[in-house]
Short mmCIF file of C-alpha atoms in Angstrom, two decimals:
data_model
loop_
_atom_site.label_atom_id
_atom_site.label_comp_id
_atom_site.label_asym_id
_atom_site.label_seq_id
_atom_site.Cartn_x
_atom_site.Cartn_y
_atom_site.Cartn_z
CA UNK A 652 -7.39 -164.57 -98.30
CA UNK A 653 -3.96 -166.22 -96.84
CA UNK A 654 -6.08 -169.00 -95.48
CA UNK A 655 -7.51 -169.77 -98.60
CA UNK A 656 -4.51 -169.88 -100.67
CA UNK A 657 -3.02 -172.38 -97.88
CA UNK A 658 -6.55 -174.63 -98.42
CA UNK A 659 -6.03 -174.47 -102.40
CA UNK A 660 -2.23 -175.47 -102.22
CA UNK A 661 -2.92 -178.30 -99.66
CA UNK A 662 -5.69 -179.67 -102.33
CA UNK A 663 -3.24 -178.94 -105.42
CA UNK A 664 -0.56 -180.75 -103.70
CA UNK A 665 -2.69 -183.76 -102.97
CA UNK A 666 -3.62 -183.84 -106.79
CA UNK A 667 -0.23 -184.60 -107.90
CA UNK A 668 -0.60 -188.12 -106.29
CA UNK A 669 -4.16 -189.31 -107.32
CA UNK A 670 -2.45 -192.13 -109.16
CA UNK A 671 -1.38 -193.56 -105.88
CA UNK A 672 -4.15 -192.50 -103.86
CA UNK A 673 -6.24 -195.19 -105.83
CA UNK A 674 -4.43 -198.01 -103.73
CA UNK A 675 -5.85 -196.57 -100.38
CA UNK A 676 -9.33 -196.11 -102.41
CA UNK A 677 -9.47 -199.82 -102.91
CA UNK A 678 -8.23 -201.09 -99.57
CA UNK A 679 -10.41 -198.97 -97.82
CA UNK A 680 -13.12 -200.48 -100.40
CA UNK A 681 -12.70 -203.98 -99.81
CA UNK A 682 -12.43 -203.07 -95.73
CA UNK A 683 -15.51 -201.24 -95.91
CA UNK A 684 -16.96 -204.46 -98.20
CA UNK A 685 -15.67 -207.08 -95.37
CA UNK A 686 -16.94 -204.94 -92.91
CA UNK A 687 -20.65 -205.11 -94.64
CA UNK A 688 -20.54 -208.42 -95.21
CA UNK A 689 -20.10 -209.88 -91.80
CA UNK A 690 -23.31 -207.47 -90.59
CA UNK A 691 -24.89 -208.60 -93.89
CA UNK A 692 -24.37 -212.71 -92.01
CA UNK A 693 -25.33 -211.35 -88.69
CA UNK A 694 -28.54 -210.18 -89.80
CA UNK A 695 -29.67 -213.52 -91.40
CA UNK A 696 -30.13 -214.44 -88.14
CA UNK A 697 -31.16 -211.26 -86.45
CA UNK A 698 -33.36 -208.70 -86.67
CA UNK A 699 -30.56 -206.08 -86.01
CA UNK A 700 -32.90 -203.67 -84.32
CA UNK A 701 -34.00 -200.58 -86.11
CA UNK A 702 -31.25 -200.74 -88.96
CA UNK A 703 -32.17 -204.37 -89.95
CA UNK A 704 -29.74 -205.44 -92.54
CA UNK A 705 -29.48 -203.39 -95.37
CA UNK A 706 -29.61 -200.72 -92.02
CA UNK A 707 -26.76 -201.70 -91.23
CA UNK A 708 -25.19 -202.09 -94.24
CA UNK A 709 -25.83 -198.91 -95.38
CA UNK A 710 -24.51 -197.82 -92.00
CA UNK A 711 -21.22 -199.39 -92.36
CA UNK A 712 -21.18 -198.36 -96.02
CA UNK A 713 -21.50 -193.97 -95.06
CA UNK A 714 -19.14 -194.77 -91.93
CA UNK A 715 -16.08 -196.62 -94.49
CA UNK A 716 -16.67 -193.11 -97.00
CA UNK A 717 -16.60 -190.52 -94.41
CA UNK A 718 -13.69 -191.87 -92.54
CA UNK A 719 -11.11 -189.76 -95.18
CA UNK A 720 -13.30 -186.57 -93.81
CA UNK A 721 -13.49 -187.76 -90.13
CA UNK A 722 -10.54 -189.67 -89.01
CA UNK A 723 -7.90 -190.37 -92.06
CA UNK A 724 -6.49 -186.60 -91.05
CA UNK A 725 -3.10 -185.74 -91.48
CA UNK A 726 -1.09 -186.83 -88.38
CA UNK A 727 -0.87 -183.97 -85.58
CA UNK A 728 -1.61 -181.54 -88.60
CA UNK A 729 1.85 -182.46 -89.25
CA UNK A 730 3.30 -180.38 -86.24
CA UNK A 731 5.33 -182.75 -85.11
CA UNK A 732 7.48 -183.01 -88.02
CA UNK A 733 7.57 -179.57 -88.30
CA UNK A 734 9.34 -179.62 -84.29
CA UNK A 735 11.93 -182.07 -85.96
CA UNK A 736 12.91 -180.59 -88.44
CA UNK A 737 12.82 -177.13 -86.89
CA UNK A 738 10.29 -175.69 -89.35
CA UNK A 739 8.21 -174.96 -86.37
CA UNK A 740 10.49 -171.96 -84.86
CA UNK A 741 9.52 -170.44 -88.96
CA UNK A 742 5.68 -170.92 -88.71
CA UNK A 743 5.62 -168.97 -85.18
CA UNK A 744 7.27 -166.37 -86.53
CA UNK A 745 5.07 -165.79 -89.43
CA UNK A 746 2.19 -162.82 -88.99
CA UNK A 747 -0.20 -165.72 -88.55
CA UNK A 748 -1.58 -167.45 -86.15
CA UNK A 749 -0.30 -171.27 -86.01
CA UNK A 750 -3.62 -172.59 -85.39
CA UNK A 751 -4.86 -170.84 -88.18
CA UNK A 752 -1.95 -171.88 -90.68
CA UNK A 753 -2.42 -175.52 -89.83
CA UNK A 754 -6.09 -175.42 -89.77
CA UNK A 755 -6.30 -174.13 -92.97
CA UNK A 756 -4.12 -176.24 -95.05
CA UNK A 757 -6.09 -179.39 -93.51
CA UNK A 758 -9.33 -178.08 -95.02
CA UNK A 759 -7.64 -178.41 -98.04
CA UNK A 760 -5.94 -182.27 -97.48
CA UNK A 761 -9.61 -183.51 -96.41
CA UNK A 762 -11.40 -181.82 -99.06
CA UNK A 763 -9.14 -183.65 -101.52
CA UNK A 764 -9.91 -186.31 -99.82
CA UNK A 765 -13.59 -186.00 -99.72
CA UNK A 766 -13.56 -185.96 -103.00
CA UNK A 767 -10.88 -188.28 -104.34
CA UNK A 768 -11.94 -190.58 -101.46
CA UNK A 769 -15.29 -190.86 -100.07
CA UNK A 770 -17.55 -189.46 -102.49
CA UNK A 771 -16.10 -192.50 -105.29
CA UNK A 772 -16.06 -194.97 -102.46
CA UNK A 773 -19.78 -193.97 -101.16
CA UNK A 774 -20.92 -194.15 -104.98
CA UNK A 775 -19.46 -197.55 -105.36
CA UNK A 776 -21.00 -198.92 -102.60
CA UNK A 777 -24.17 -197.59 -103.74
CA UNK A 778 -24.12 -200.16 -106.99
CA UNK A 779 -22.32 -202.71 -105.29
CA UNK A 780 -25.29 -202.69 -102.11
CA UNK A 781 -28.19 -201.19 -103.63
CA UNK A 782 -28.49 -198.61 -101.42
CA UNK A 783 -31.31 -195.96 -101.20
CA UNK A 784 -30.21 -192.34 -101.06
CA UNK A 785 -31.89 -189.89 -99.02
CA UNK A 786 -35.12 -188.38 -100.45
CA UNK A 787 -35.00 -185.14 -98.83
CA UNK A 788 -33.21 -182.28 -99.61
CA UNK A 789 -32.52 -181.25 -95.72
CA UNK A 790 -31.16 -184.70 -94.93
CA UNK A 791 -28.59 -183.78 -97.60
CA UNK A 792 -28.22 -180.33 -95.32
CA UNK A 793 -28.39 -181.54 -91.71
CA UNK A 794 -25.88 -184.48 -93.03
CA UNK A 795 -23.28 -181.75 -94.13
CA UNK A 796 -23.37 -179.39 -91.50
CA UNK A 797 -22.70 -182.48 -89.18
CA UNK A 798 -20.10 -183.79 -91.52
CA UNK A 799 -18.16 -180.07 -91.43
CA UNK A 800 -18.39 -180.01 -87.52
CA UNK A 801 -17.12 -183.70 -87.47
CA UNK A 802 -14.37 -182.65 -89.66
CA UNK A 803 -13.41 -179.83 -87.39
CA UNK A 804 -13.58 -181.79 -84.34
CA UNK A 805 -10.89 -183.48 -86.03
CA UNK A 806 -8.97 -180.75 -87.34
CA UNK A 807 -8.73 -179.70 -83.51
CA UNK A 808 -7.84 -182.86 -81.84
CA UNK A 809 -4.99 -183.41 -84.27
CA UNK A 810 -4.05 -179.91 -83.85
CA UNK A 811 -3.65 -180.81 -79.86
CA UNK A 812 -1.96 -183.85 -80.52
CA UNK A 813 0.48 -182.39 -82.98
CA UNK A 814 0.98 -179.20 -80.43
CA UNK A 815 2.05 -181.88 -77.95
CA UNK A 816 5.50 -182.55 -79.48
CA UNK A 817 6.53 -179.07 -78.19
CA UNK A 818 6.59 -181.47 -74.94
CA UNK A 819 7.10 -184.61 -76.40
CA UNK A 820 9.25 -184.79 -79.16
CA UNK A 821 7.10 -187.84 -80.19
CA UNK A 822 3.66 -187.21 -80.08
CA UNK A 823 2.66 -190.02 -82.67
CA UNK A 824 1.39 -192.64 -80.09
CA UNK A 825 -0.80 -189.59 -78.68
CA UNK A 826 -2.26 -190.11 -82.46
CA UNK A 827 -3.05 -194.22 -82.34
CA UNK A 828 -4.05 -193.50 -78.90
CA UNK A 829 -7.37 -191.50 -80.45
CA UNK A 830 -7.18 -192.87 -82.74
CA UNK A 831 -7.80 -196.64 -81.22
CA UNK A 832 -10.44 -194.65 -79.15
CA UNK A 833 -12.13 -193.15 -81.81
CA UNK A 834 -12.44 -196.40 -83.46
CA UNK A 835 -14.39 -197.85 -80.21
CA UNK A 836 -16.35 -194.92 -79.12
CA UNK A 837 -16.84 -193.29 -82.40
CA UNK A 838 -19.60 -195.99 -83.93
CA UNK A 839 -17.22 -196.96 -86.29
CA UNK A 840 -17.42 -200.89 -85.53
CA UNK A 841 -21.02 -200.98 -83.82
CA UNK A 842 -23.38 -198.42 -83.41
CA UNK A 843 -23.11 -196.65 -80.11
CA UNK A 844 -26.55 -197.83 -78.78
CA UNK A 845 -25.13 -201.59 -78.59
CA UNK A 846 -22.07 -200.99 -76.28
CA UNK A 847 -22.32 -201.81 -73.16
CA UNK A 848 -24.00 -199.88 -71.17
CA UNK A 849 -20.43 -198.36 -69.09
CA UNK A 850 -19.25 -197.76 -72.47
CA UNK A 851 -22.14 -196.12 -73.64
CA UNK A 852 -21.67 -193.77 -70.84
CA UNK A 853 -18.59 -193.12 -71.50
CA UNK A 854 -18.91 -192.56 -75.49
CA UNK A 855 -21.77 -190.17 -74.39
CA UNK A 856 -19.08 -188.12 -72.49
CA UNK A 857 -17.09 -187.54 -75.29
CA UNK A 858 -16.92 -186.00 -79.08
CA UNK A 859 -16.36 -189.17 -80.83
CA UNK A 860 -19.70 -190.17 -81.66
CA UNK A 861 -19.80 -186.70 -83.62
CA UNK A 862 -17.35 -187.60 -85.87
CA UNK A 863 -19.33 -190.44 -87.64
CA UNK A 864 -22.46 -192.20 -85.24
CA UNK A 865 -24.45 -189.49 -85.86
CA UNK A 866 -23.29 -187.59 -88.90
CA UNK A 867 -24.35 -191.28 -90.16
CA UNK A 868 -27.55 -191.41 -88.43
CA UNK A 869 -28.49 -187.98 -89.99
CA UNK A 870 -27.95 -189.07 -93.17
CA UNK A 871 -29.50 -192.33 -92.89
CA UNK A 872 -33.14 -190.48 -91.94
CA UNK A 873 -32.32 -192.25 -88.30
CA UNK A 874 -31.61 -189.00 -85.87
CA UNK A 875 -34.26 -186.76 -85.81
CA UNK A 876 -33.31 -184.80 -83.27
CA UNK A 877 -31.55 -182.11 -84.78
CA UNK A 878 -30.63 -180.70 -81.63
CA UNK A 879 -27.53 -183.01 -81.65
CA UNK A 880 -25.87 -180.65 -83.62
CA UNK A 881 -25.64 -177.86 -81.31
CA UNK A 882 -23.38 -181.09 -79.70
CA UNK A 883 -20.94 -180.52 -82.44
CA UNK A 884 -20.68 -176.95 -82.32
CA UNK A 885 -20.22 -177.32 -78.59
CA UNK A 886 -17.68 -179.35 -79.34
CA UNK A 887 -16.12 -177.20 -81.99
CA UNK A 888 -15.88 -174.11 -78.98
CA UNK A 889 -14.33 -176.19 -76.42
CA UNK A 890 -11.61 -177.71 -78.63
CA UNK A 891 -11.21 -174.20 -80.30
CA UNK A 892 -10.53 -172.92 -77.46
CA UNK A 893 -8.32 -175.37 -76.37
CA UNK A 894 -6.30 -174.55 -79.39
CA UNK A 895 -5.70 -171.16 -79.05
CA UNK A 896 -4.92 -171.81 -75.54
CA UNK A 897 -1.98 -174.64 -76.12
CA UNK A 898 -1.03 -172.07 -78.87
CA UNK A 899 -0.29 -169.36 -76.44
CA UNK A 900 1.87 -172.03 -74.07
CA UNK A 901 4.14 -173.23 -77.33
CA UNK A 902 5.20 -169.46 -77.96
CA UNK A 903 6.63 -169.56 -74.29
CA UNK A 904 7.78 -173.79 -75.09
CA UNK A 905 9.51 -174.04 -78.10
CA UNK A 906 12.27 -176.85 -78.77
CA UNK A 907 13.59 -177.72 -81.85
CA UNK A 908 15.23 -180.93 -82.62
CA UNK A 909 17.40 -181.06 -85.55
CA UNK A 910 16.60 -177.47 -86.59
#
C-alpha cells in the first residue's frame, strides 16, 4: 500500500542519520536523569503520595522515553515548509488525500524514533534506576494501545498546526504554543493530580494528559481504569475529523510563497 511505502521511506530516511541522532539520545538522557534526580531529593523528605520515590522516578523515567513517540513530532508534519517552498500546490494535486500523505510518513519518523530513541533511553534508565518492569503481559497491551492513540493525537494536532500556514505563512509559534501547553497539562513535569485544582480542571478538558499522564500510569500498574482509553479514541475522532475538515478548506485556500 502507498501509505506504507511513505511509512518505510520516512523510517529509511531517518536511518541515514543515526550517527547524529545519538547527540539528542544523550541530552534527552541526562534531562530525563536531572529530571529524576530532583524528585529522587524531594522524596527524602516526602512521602510523594502513591508513587513514593522510586514512583516517581520511574514516572519521570517512561515520561523522558516516550516523549520521541508523544511530543518530539516533526513540526506541523512539515506542512509549513512545504507552503514555502510551494511543494504544497504538488501534494494536493496528488490522487491522495493530504491528511493521509502526511499522516503516513509521520508513522514512519516516530517509529524510528521509538526505536532509535525511547526504547535505548527507557532501557538505560532501567540499569541506571533499578527499575521494575511490568509483570503482566496486558500492562504491556493496555500501555501500547494508549501509547498508539497518544501518538495519533499527536500526529493530528501537528497536522492542524502545520495546515494553519495555508493562513499563516508562519505557523511555527502555533507549534511552541502546544507545545509549552503540552508540557504543563500533559504530566510531563508533575503528575496531573498535583496541579492546582483550576488547572486540573482545565488539563481534564483537554487531550494532553493522553499523550503521556496516563499512557504512563498504564504502564506503571497505576490506572486501572481502562475505560480511559475510550478517552483517546475519542480524542483520535474529534481531531480526525478536524483534519479532514481543515483539509477540505486548504483545497479552496491555497497560497504559495516562494513556489
Amino acid at each position: 500500500m502507498l501509505f506504507a511505502v511513505l511509512a518505510r521511506k520516512a523510517y529509511a530516511r531517518n536511518l541515514q542519520y543515526r550517527g547524529s541522532h545519538l547527540l539528542h539520545n544523550l541530552v534527552s538522557m541526562v534531562f530525563g536523569y536531572i529530571y529524576a534526580s530532583i524528585w529522587s531529593g524531594l522524596g527524602s523528605d516526602a512521602s510523594l503520595g502513591e508513587y513514593g520515590a522510586q514512583g516517581m522516578i520511574a514516572y519521570i523515567a517512561c515520561n523522558q522515553a516516550i516523549l520521541w513517540v508523544t511530543q518530539f513530532g516533526t513540526n506541523g508534519l512539515g506542512l509549513e515548509q512545504a507552503v514555502r517552498t510551494g511543494q504544497i500546490a504538488v501534494d494536493l494535486m496528488r490522487p491522495v488525500h493530504l491528511f493521509y500523505q502526511a499522516m503516513s510518513r509521520e508513522w514512519g519518523q516516530l517509529a524510528y524514533q521509538f526505536l532509535w530513541k525511547s526504547v535505548p533511553i527507557y532501557v538505560l534508565y532501567i540499569f541506571i534506576f533499578h527499575l521494575q518492569l511490568p509483570k503482566q503481559l496486558s500492562m504491556y497491551a493496555w500501555a501500547a494501545i494508549a501509547l498508539l492513540c497518544a501518538a495519533y493525537i499527536s500526529i493530528c494536532m501537528n497536522y492542524l498546526i502545520g495546515a494553519m500556514a495555508l493562513w499563516t505563512t508562519e505557523s511555527r509559534w502555533l507549534y511552541w504554543v502546544n507545545y509549552a501547553f503540552s508540557m504543563l497539562l500533559s504530566g510531563f513535569f508533575i503528575p496531573v493530580e498535583w496541579l492546582p485544582a483550576w488547572l486540573r480542571t482545565i488539563s481534564h478538558y483537554t487531550p494532553y494528559p493522553f499523550l503521556l499522564y496516563y499512557p504512563t500510569r498504564i504502564y506503571l500498574g497505576m490506572e486501572h481504569d481502562r475505560t480511559v482509553i475510550l478517552g483517546s479514541l475519542l480524542w483520535g475522532a474529534i481531531f480526525t475529523a478536524a483534519c479532514l475538515g481543515l483539509t477540505r478548506l486548504v483545497r479552496h485556500k491555497l497560497e504559495v510563497q516562494g513556489g
